[in-house]
Amino acid sequence: MNPSNLFGLSEHLERLSKHGDPLEVLDATIDFEYFRGWLVEGLGYGDGSKGGRPP
């Protein structure tokens, strides 16, 4: 990947896709939305209304 090129990232991702990106295979195989509820509950995401660090 050439960071000085404006389209470097795009070209890099295109080459990955062309040669079989394993993350694309996982995305096509696994329905990650199925796990969203468990992850949100398990990771304890709050609504953020309090904000900041607790005293």
Short mmCIF file of N, CA and C in Angstrom, two decimals:
data_model
loop_
_atom_site.label_atom_id
_atom_site.label_comp_id
_atom_site.label_asym_id
_atom_site.label_seq_id
_atom_site.Cartn_x
_atom_site.Cartn_y
_atom_site.Cartn_z
N MET A 1 0.86 -1.18 0.00
CA MET A 1 0.00 0.00 0.00
C MET A 1 0.89 1.23 0.00
N ASN A 2 0.58 2.17 -0.85
CA ASN A 2 1.36 3.39 -0.98
C ASN A 2 0.60 4.55 -0.34
N PRO A 3 1.00 5.00 0.87
CA PRO A 3 0.24 6.05 1.55
C PRO A 3 0.30 7.41 0.86
N SER A 4 1.29 7.61 -0.03
CA SER A 4 1.37 8.90 -0.71
C SER A 4 0.38 8.99 -1.86
N ASN A 5 -0.21 7.88 -2.24
CA ASN A 5 -1.17 7.84 -3.33
C ASN A 5 -2.57 8.10 -2.78
N LEU A 6 -3.30 8.98 -3.43
CA LEU A 6 -4.65 9.34 -2.99
C LEU A 6 -5.57 8.12 -2.93
N PHE A 7 -5.39 7.21 -3.86
CA PHE A 7 -6.26 6.04 -3.94
C PHE A 7 -5.57 4.78 -3.41
N GLY A 8 -4.53 4.94 -2.61
CA GLY A 8 -3.76 3.81 -2.11
C GLY A 8 -4.60 2.81 -1.34
N LEU A 9 -5.42 3.29 -0.42
CA LEU A 9 -6.25 2.38 0.38
C LEU A 9 -7.27 1.67 -0.49
N SER A 10 -7.88 2.41 -1.39
CA SER A 10 -8.88 1.81 -2.28
C SER A 10 -8.25 0.71 -3.14
N GLU A 11 -7.07 0.98 -3.67
CA GLU A 11 -6.38 -0.02 -4.49
C GLU A 11 -5.97 -1.22 -3.66
N HIS A 12 -5.54 -0.98 -2.44
CA HIS A 12 -5.14 -2.06 -1.55
C HIS A 12 -6.34 -2.98 -1.25
N LEU A 13 -7.49 -2.39 -0.94
CA LEU A 13 -8.69 -3.18 -0.65
C LEU A 13 -9.17 -3.93 -1.88
N GLU A 14 -9.02 -3.32 -3.04
CA GLU A 14 -9.40 -3.99 -4.29
C GLU A 14 -8.53 -5.21 -4.54
N ARG A 15 -7.21 -5.07 -4.29
CA ARG A 15 -6.31 -6.22 -4.46
C ARG A 15 -6.65 -7.33 -3.46
N LEU A 16 -6.98 -6.95 -2.22
CA LEU A 16 -7.37 -7.96 -1.23
C LEU A 16 -8.60 -8.73 -1.71
N SER A 17 -9.59 -8.01 -2.21
CA SER A 17 -10.82 -8.66 -2.69
C SER A 17 -10.52 -9.60 -3.85
N LYS A 18 -9.65 -9.16 -4.73
CA LYS A 18 -9.33 -9.96 -5.91
C LYS A 18 -8.64 -11.27 -5.53
N HIS A 19 -7.84 -11.24 -4.46
CA HIS A 19 -7.08 -12.43 -4.06
C HIS A 19 -7.75 -13.23 -2.95
N GLY A 20 -8.99 -12.88 -2.59
CA GLY A 20 -9.73 -13.65 -1.59
C GLY A 20 -9.52 -13.15 -0.18
N ASP A 21 -10.14 -12.04 0.15
CA ASP A 21 -10.04 -11.46 1.49
C ASP A 21 -10.79 -12.35 2.48
N PRO A 22 -10.11 -12.90 3.50
CA PRO A 22 -10.80 -13.78 4.45
C PRO A 22 -11.90 -13.08 5.24
N LEU A 23 -11.78 -11.78 5.46
CA LEU A 23 -12.83 -11.07 6.18
C LEU A 23 -14.12 -10.98 5.36
N GLU A 24 -13.99 -10.89 4.05
CA GLU A 24 -15.18 -10.89 3.20
C GLU A 24 -15.88 -12.25 3.25
N VAL A 25 -15.10 -13.32 3.32
CA VAL A 25 -15.67 -14.66 3.42
C VAL A 25 -16.44 -14.80 4.74
N LEU A 26 -15.83 -14.33 5.84
CA LEU A 26 -16.52 -14.38 7.14
C LEU A 26 -17.80 -13.56 7.12
N ASP A 27 -17.75 -12.39 6.52
CA ASP A 27 -18.92 -11.52 6.47
C ASP A 27 -20.05 -12.17 5.68
N ALA A 28 -19.71 -12.90 4.63
CA ALA A 28 -20.73 -13.57 3.84
C ALA A 28 -21.27 -14.81 4.55
N THR A 29 -20.49 -15.39 5.45
CA THR A 29 -20.86 -16.63 6.11
C THR A 29 -21.62 -16.42 7.41
N ILE A 30 -21.21 -15.43 8.20
CA ILE A 30 -21.75 -15.23 9.54
C ILE A 30 -22.65 -14.00 9.58
N ASP A 31 -23.82 -14.16 10.17
CA ASP A 31 -24.74 -13.04 10.36
C ASP A 31 -24.38 -12.36 11.69
N PHE A 32 -23.54 -11.34 11.62
CA PHE A 32 -23.06 -10.68 12.83
C PHE A 32 -24.16 -9.92 13.56
N GLU A 33 -25.21 -9.51 12.87
CA GLU A 33 -26.32 -8.81 13.52
C GLU A 33 -27.03 -9.72 14.52
N TYR A 34 -26.95 -11.02 14.32
CA TYR A 34 -27.55 -11.98 15.25
C TYR A 34 -26.96 -11.84 16.65
N PHE A 35 -25.69 -11.48 16.73
CA PHE A 35 -24.99 -11.38 18.01
C PHE A 35 -25.04 -9.99 18.63
N ARG A 36 -25.58 -9.00 17.93
CA ARG A 36 -25.55 -7.62 18.41
C ARG A 36 -26.18 -7.46 19.79
N GLY A 37 -27.34 -8.02 20.02
CA GLY A 37 -28.02 -7.88 21.31
C GLY A 37 -27.19 -8.40 22.47
N TRP A 38 -26.61 -9.58 22.28
CA TRP A 38 -25.76 -10.16 23.32
C TRP A 38 -24.52 -9.31 23.57
N LEU A 39 -23.93 -8.81 22.50
CA LEU A 39 -22.72 -8.00 22.65
C LEU A 39 -23.00 -6.69 23.36
N VAL A 40 -24.07 -6.02 23.00
CA VAL A 40 -24.41 -4.76 23.64
C VAL A 40 -24.70 -4.99 25.12
N GLU A 41 -25.44 -6.05 25.42
CA GLU A 41 -25.75 -6.36 26.81
C GLU A 41 -24.49 -6.77 27.59
N GLY A 42 -23.68 -7.61 26.98
CA GLY A 42 -22.49 -8.12 27.66
C GLY A 42 -21.40 -7.09 27.84
N LEU A 43 -21.28 -6.17 26.90
CA LEU A 43 -20.23 -5.17 27.00
C LEU A 43 -20.66 -3.97 27.83
N GLY A 44 -21.92 -3.93 28.20
CA GLY A 44 -22.40 -2.89 29.10
C GLY A 44 -22.41 -1.50 28.51
N TYR A 45 -22.74 -1.39 27.25
CA TYR A 45 -22.85 -0.06 26.65
C TYR A 45 -23.99 0.70 27.32
N GLY A 46 -23.71 1.90 27.77
CA GLY A 46 -24.75 2.74 28.35
C GLY A 46 -25.32 3.67 27.30
N ASP A 47 -26.31 4.44 27.70
CA ASP A 47 -26.90 5.38 26.76
C ASP A 47 -26.07 6.66 26.67
N GLY A 48 -25.13 6.84 27.57
CA GLY A 48 -24.25 8.00 27.50
C GLY A 48 -24.87 9.28 28.02
N SER A 49 -26.06 9.21 28.61
CA SER A 49 -26.72 10.44 29.05
C SER A 49 -26.01 11.06 30.25
N LYS A 50 -25.40 10.23 31.10
CA LYS A 50 -24.66 10.79 32.24
C LYS A 50 -23.38 11.45 31.76
N GLY A 51 -22.66 10.75 30.93
CA GLY A 51 -21.41 11.27 30.39
C GLY A 51 -20.31 11.40 31.42
N GLY A 52 -19.09 11.44 30.96
CA GLY A 52 -17.95 11.66 31.83
C GLY A 52 -17.61 10.50 32.75
N ARG A 53 -16.58 10.72 33.51
CA ARG A 53 -16.09 9.72 34.46
C ARG A 53 -16.88 9.82 35.75
N PRO A 54 -17.25 8.66 36.34
CA PRO A 54 -17.97 8.72 37.61
C PRO A 54 -17.09 9.31 38.72
N PRO A 55 -17.68 10.01 39.68
CA PRO A 55 -16.88 10.62 40.75
C PRO A 55 -16.30 9.59 41.70
#
